[in-house]
Tab-separated table of C-alpha atoms and ligand atoms in Angstrom:
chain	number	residue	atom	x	y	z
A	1	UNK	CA	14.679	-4.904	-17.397
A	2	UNK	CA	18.478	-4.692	-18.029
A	3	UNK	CA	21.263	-5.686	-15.656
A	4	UNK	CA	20.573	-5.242	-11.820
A	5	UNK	CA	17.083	-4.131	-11.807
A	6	UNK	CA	16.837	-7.970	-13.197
A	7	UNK	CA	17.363	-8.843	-9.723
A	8	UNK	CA	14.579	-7.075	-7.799
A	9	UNK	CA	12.553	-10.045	-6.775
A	10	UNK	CA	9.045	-7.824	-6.013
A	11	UNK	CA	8.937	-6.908	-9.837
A	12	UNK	CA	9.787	-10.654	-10.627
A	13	UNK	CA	6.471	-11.460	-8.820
A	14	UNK	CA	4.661	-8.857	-10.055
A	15	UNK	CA	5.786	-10.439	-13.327
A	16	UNK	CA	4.010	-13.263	-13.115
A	17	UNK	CA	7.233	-15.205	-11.691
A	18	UNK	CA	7.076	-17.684	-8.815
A	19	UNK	CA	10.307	-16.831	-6.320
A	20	UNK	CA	11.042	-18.855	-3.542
A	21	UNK	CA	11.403	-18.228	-1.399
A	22	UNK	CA	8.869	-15.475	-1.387
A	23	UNK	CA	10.341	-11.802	-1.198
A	24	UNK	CA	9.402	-9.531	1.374
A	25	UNK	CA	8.602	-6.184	2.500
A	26	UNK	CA	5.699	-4.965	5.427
A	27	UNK	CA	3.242	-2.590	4.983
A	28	UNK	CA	3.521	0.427	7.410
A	29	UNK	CA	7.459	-0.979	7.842
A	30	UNK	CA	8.712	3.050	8.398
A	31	UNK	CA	6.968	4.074	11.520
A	32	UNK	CA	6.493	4.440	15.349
A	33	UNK	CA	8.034	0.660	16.142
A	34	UNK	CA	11.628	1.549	14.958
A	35	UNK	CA	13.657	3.858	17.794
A	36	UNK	CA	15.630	5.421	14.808
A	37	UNK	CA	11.952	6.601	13.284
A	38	UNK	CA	10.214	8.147	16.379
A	39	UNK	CA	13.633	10.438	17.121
A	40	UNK	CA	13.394	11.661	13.045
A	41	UNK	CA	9.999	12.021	13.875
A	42	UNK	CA	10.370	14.167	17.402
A	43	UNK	CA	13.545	16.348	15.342
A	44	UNK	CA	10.878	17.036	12.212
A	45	UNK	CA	8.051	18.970	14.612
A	46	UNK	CA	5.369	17.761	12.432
A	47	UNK	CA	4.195	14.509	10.297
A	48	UNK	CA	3.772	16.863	7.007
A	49	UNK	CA	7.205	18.329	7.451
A	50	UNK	CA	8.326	14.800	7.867
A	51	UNK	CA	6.998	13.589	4.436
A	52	UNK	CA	7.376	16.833	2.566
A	53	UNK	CA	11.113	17.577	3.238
A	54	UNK	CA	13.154	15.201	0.667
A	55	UNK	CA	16.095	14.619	3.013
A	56	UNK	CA	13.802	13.197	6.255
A	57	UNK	CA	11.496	11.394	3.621
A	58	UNK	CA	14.687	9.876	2.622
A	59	UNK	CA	15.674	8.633	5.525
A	60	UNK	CA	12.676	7.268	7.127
A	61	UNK	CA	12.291	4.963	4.000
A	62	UNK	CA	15.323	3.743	4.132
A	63	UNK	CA	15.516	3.048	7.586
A	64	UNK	CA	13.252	-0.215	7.678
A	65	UNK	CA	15.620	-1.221	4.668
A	66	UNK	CA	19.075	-0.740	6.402
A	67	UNK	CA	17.707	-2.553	9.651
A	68	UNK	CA	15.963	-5.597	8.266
A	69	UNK	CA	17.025	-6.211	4.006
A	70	UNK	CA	13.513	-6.224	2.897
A	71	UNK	CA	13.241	-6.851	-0.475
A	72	UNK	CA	11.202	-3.108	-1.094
A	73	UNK	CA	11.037	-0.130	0.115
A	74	UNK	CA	7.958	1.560	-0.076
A	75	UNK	CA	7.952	5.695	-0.085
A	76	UNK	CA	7.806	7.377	3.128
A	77	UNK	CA	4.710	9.838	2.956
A	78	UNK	CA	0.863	9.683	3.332
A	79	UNK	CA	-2.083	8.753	1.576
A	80	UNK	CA	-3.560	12.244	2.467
A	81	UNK	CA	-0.650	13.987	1.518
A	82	UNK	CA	-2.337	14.766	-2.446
A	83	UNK	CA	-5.372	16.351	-1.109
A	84	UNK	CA	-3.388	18.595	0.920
A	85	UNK	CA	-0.951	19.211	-2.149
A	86	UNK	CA	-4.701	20.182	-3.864
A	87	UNK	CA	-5.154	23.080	-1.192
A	88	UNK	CA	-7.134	20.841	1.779
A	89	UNK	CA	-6.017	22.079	5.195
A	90	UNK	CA	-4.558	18.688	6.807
A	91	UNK	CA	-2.736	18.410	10.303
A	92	UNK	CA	-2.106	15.334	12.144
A	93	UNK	CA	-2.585	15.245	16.234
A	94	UNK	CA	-0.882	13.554	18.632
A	95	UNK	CA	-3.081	10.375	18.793
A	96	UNK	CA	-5.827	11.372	16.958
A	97	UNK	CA	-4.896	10.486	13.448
A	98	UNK	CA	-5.165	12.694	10.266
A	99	UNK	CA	-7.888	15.923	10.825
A	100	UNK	CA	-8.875	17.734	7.227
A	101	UNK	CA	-10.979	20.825	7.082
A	102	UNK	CA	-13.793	18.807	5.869
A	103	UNK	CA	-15.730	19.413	2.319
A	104	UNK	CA	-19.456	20.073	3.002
A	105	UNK	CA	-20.866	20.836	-0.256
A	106	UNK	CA	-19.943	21.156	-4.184
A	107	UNK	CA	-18.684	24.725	-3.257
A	108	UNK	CA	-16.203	23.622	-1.269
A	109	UNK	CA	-14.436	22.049	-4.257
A	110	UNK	CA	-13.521	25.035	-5.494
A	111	UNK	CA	-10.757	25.544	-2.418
A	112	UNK	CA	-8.972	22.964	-4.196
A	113	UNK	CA	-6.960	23.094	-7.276
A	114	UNK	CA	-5.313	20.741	-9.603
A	115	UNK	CA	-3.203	23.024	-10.817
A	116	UNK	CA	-1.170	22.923	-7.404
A	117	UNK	CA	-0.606	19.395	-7.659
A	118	UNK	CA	2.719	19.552	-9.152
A	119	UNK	CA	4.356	22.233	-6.896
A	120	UNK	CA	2.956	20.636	-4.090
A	121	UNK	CA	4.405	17.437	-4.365
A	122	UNK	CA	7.441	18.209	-5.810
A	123	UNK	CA	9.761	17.273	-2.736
A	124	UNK	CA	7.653	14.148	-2.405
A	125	UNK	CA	9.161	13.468	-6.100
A	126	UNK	CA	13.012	14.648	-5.095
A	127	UNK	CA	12.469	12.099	-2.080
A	128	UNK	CA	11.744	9.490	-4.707
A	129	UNK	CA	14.741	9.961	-6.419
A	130	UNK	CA	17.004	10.369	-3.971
A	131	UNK	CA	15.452	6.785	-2.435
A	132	UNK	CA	16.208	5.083	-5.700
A	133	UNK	CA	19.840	6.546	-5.621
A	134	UNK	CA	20.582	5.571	-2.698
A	135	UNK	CA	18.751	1.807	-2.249
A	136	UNK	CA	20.538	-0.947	-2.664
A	137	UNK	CA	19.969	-2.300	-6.939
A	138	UNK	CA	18.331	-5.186	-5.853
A	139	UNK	CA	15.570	-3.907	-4.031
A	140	UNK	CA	12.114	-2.474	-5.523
A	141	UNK	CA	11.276	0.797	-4.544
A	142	UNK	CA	7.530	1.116	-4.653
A	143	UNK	CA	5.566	4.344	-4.749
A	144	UNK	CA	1.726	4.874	-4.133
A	145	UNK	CA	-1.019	6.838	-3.379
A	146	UNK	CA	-4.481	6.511	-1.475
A	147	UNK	CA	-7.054	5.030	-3.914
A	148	UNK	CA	-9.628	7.634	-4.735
A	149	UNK	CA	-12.410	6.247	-2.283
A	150	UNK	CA	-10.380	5.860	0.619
A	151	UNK	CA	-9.064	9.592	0.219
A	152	UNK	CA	-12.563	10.574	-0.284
A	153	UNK	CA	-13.698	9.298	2.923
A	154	UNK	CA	-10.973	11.451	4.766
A	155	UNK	CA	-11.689	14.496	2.392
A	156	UNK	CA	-15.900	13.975	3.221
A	157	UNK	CA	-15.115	13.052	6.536
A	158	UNK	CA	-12.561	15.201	8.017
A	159	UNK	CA	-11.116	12.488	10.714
A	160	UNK	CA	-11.085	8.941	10.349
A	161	UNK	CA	-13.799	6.069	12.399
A	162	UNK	CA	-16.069	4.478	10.517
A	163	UNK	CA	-17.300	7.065	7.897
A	164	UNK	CA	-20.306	7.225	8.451
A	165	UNK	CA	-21.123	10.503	6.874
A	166	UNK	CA	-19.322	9.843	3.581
A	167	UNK	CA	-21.153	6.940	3.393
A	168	UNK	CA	-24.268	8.306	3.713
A	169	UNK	CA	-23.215	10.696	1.199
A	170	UNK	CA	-23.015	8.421	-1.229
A	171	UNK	CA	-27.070	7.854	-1.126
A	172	UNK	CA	-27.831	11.780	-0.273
A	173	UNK	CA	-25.051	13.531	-2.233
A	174	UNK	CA	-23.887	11.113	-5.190
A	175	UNK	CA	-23.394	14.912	-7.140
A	176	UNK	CA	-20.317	15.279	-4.459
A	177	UNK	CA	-19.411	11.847	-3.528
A	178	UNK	CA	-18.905	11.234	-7.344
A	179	UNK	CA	-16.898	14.631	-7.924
A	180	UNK	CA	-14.661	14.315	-5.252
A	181	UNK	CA	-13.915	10.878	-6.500
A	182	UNK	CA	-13.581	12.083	-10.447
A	183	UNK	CA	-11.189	15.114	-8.488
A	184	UNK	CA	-8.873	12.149	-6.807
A	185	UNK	CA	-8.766	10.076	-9.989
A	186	UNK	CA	-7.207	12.662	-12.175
A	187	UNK	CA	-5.287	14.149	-9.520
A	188	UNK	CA	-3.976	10.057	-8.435
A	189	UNK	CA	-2.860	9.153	-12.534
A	190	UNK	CA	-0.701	12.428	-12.245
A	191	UNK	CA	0.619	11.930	-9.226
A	192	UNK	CA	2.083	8.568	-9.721
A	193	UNK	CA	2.827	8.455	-12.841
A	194	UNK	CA	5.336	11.453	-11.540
A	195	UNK	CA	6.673	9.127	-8.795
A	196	UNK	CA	7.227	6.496	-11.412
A	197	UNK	CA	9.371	9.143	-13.764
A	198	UNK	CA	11.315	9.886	-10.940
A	199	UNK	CA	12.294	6.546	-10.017
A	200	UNK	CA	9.456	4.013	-8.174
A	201	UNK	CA	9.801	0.654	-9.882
A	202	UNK	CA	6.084	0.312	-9.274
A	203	UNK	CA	3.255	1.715	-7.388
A	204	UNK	CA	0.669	0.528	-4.745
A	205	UNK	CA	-3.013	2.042	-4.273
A	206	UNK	CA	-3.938	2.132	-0.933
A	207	UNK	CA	-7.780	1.002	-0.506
A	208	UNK	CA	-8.603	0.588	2.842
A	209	UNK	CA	-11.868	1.217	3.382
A	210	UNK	CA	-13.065	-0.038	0.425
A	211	UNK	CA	-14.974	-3.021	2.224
A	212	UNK	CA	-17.585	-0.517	3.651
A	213	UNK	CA	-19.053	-0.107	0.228
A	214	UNK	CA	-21.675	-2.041	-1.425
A	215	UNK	CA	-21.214	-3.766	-4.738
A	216	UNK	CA	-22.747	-1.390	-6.921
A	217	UNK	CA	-21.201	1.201	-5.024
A	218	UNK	CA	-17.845	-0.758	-4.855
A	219	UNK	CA	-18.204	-1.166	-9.096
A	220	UNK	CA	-18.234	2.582	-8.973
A	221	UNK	CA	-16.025	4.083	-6.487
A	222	UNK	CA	-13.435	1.550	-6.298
A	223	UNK	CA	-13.441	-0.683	-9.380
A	224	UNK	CA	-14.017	2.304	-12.015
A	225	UNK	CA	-11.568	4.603	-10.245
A	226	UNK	CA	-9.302	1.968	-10.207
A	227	UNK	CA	-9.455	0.602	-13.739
A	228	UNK	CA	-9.103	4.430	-15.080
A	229	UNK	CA	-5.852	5.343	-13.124
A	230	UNK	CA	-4.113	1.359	-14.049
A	231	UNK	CA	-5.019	2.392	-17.830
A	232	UNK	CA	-3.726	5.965	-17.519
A	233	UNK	CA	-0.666	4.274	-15.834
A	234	UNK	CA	-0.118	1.794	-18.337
A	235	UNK	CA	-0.718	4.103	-21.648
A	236	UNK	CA	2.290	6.849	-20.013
A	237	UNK	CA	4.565	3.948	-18.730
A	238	UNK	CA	3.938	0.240	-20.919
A	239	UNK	CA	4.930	-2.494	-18.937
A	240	UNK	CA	4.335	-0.669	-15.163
A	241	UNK	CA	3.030	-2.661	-12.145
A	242	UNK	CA	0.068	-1.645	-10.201
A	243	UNK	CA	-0.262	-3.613	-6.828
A	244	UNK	CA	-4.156	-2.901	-5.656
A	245	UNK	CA	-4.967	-3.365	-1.677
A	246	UNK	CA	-8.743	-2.902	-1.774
A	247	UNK	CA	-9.239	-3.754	2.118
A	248	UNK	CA	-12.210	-6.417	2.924
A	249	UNK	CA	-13.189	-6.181	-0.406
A	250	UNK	CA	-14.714	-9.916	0.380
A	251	UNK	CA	-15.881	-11.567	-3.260
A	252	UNK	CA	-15.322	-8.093	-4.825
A	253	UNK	CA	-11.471	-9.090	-4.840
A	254	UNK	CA	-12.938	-11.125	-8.028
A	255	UNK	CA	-14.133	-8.774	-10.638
A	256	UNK	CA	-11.676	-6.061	-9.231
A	257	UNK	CA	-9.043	-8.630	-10.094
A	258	UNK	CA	-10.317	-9.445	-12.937
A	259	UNK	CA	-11.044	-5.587	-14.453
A	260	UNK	CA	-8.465	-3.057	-12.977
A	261	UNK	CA	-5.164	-4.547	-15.054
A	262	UNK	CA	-3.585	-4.934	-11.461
A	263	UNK	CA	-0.399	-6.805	-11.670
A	264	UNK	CA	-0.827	-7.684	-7.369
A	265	UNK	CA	-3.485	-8.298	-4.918
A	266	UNK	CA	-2.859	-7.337	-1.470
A	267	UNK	CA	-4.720	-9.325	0.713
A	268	UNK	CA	-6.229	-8.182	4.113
A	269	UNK	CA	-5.867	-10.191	7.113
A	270	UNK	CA	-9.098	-11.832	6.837
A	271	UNK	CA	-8.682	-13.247	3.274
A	272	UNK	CA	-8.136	-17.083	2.773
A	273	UNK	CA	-4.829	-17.042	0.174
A	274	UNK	CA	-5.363	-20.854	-0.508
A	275	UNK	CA	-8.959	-19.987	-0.993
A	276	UNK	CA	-8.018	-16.923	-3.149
A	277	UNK	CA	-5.257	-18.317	-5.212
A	278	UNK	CA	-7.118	-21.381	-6.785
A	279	UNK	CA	-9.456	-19.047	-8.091
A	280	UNK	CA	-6.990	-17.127	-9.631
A	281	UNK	CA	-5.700	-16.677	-13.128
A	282	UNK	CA	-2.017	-17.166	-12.541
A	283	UNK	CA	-0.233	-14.032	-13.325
A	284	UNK	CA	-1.613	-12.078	-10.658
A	285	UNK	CA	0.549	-11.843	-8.074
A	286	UNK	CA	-0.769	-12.046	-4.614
A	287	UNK	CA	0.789	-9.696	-1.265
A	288	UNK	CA	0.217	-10.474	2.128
A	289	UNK	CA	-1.292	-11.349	4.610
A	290	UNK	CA	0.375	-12.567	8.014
A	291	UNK	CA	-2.233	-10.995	10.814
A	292	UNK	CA	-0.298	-7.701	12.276
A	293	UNK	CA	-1.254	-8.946	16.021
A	294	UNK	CA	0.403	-12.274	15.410
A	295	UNK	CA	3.555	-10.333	14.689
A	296	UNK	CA	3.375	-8.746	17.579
A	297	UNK	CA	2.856	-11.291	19.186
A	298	UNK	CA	5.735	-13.306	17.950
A	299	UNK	CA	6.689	-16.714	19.399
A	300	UNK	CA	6.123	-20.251	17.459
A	301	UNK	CA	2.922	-19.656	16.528
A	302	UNK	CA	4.299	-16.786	14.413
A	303	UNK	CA	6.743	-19.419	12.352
A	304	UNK	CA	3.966	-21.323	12.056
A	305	UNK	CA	1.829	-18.846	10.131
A	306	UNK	CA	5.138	-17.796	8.036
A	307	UNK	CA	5.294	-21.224	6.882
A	308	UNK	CA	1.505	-22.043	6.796
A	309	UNK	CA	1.335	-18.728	4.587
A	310	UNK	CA	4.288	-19.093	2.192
A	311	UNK	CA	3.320	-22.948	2.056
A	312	UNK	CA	0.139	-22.504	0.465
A	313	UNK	CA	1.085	-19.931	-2.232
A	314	UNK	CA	4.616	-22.194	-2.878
A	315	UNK	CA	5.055	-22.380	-6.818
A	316	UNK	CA	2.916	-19.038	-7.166
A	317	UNK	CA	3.951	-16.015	-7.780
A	318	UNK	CA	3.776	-14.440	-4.095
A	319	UNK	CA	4.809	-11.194	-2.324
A	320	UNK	CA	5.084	-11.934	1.666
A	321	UNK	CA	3.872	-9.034	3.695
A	322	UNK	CA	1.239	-8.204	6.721
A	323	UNK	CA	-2.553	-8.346	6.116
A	324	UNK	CA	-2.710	-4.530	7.364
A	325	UNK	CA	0.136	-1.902	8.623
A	326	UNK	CA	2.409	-3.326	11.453
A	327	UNK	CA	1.325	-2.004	14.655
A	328	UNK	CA	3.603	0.299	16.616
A	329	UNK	CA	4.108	-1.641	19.657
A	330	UNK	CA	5.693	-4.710	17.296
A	331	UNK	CA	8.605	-5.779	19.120
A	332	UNK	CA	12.150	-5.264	16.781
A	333	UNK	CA	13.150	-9.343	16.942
A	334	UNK	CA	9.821	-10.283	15.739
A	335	UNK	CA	10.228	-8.250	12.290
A	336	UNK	CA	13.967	-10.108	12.065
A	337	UNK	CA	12.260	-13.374	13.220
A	338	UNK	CA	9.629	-13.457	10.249
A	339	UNK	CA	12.057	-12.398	7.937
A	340	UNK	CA	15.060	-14.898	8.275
A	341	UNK	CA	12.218	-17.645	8.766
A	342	UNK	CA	10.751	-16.749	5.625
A	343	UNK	CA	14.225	-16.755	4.431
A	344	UNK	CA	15.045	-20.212	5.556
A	345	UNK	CA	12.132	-21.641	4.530
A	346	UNK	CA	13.260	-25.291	3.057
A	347	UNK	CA	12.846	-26.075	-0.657
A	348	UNK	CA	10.619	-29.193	0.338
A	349	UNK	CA	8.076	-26.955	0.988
A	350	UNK	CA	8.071	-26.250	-2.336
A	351	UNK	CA	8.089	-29.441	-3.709
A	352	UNK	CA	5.808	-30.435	-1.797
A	353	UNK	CA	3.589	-28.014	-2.466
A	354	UNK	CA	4.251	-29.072	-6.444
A	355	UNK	CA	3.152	-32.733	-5.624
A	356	UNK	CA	-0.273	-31.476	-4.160
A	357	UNK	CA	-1.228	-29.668	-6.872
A	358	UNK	CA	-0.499	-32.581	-9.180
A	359	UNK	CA	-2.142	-34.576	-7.233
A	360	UNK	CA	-5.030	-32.209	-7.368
A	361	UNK	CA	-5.536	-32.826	-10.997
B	1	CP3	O1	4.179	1.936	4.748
B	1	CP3	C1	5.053	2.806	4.983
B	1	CP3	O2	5.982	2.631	5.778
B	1	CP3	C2	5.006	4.079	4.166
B	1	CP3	C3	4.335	5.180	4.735
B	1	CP3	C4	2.807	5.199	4.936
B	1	CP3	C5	2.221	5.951	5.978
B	1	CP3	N1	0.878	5.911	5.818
B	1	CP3	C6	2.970	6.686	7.031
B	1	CP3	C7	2.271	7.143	8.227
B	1	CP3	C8	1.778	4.652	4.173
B	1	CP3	C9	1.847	3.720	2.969
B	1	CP3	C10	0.554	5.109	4.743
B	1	CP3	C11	-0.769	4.783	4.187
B	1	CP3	C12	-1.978	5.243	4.878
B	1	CP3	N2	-2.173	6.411	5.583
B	1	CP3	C13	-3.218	4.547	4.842
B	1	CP3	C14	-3.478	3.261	4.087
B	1	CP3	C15	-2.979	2.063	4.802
B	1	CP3	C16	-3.719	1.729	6.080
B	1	CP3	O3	-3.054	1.732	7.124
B	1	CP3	O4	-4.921	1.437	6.013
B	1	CP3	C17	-4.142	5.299	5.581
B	1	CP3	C18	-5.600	4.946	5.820
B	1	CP3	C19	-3.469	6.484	6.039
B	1	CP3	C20	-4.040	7.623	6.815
B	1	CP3	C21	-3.347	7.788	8.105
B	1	CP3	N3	-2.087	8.353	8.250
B	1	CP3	C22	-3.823	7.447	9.393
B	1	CP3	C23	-5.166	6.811	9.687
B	1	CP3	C24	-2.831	7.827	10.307
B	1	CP3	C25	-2.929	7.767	11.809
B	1	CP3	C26	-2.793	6.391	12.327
B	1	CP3	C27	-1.358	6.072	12.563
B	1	CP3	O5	-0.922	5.013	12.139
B	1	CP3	O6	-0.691	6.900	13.199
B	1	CP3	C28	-1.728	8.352	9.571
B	1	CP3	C29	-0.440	8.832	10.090
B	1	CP3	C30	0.782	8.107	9.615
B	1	CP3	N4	1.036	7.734	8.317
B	1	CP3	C31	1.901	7.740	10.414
B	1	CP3	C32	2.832	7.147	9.554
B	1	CP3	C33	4.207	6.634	9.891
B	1	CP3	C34	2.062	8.015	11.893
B	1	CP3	C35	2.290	9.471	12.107
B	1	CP3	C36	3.304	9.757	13.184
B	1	CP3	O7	4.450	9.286	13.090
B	1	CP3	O8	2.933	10.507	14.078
């Protein structure tokens, strides 16, 4: 790293470095809570215009940034946004999330082509760009992309709940289940590694629903998957960061730790960090994971948690952030509240924390 981009305190972490305090960013931190997002929104017509027209992708990712200083911006798009690029018909309603024509059998697979990939999200890869030119040197722009299982659900599924068809499909149809999956990886290694060329310090996979699997199942649609795109990332760009947020993964946050060459954990909401972090090797850097309704909710019991969280991953290398996406009704002064308490946090905290663990051996 050469002169500014030294500075960017997210890529520290994901070094391996302990910064204190911790930088920050929140997933979800474009969206429905900020006024400035929902009139961009109401102006673009529709959610795929939104992400698909470089100028508006622009400046709903840097929107979170000019209100609050967090320490990253991550892209403004959506997971589902490379299966459409592939040729899957996609259209988000009013309340009802993301709707996909859904794939019913092998056939169907032949609607969609990698070969449209590029052309597809080539605006998503201006908006990139035009991001890093405008942020602020000092803070990481991430990119990402839906992990392959989680996109598969939505591609198998056609709406999102609880999946139960593409889970079933995974013990009826393993033929499909595994090709869409096989589809997503190849089409996921080029589609970051573009967002990396064109200017994303480092990238994120998106796993939320990998917690409904299995562990076999979890070894081979999320661990596998995983492990193949981080080495095709790493082979095209030595050195890049891959932050992995398999969702509820439970114990499976071990061996997918220890096998996919992730440089960060995101933890959900439900994962103890203490817990997590002394069973750690050390250069991993862990994300997360302040509950999204305790945001909301605000109030001291919200410092507390900012304090409580930070406190036990003090001296570690740490990247402060929600447990899962903020919700929309998050009141504005709550997002400023976390952030200049986690700003403010005192450096005893951090010695202290330094005196525990020696005491601990
Ligand atoms: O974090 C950010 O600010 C960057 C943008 C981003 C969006 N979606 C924008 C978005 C990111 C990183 C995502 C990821 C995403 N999308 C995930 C993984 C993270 C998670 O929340 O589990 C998933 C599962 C999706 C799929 C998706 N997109 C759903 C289920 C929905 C509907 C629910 C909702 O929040 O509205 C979307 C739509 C969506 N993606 C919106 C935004 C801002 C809202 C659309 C709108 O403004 O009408």
């Amino acid at each position: 790293m050469t002169g500014k981009t030294a500075d960017r305190l997210v890529l520290k972490a994901l070094d391996g470095e302990a910064v204190w305090p911790p930088p920050v960013w929140l997933m979800r931190q474009a969206g429905r809570y900020l006024p400035e997002y929902r009139k961009l929104r109401a102006s673009a017509g529709n959610f795929i215009a939104l992400c698909t027209t470089p100028a508006m992708a622009t400046e709903a990712t840097l929107q979170p940034i000019r209100r609050f200083g967090l320490d990253a911006a991550i892209l403004f798009s959506d997971i589902l946004i490379a299966p459409w690029a592939l040729g899957q018909k996609l259209r988000y309603a009013e309340g009802e999330g993301p709707l996909m024509e859904r794939l019913e059998t092998l056939s169907d697979l032949d609607r969609l082509d990698l070969n449209r990939l590029k052309a597809g999200t080539e605006p998503v890869m201006e908006a990139v760009a035009r991001v890093r030119a405008e942020l602020p040197p000092e803070t990481t722009l991430i990119g990402f992309a839906g992990s392959p299982f989680t996109v598969a659900c939505y591609m198998l599924e056609g709406k999102g709940g609880n999946f139960a068809r593409s889970l079933a499909l995974t013990y009826s149809d393993p033929g499909l289940v595994a090709s869409v999956i096989e589809l997503m990886t190849t089409a996921t290694i080029d589609y970051l590694s573009w967002q990396i060329e064109a200017g994303a310090d480092c990238v994120m996979l998106f796993d939320s629903w990998a917690g409904l699997l299995p562990p076999d199942l979890f070894r081979a649609h999320v661990i596998h998957p995983t492990t193949r795109i981080v080495d095709a990332l790493h082979l095209r760009h030595p050195g890049v960061k891959v932050i992995g947020f398999p969702r509820l993964a439970g114990l499976m946050a071990l061996p997918y730790i220890a096998e996919t060459g992730i440089s960060g954990f995101g933890m959900d909401t439900a994962t103890d960090a203490a817990a997590l972090a002394r069973l750690l090797p050390r250069s991993v850097a862990l994300q997360g994971n302040l509950d999204p309704l305790l945001l909301r909710a605000g109030g001291v019991s919200l410092d507390h948690a900012v304090e409580r969280i930070a406190g036990e991953l003090a001296g570690l290398p740490h990247i402060f952030n929600l447990g899962h996406g903020i919700l929309p009704d998050t009141p504005l002064e709550h997002v400023a509240q976390l952030i200049e308490r986690l700003r403010s946090l005192p450096q005893r905290l951090l010695e202290d924390s330094r005196e525990h663990a020696t005491s601990r051996i």
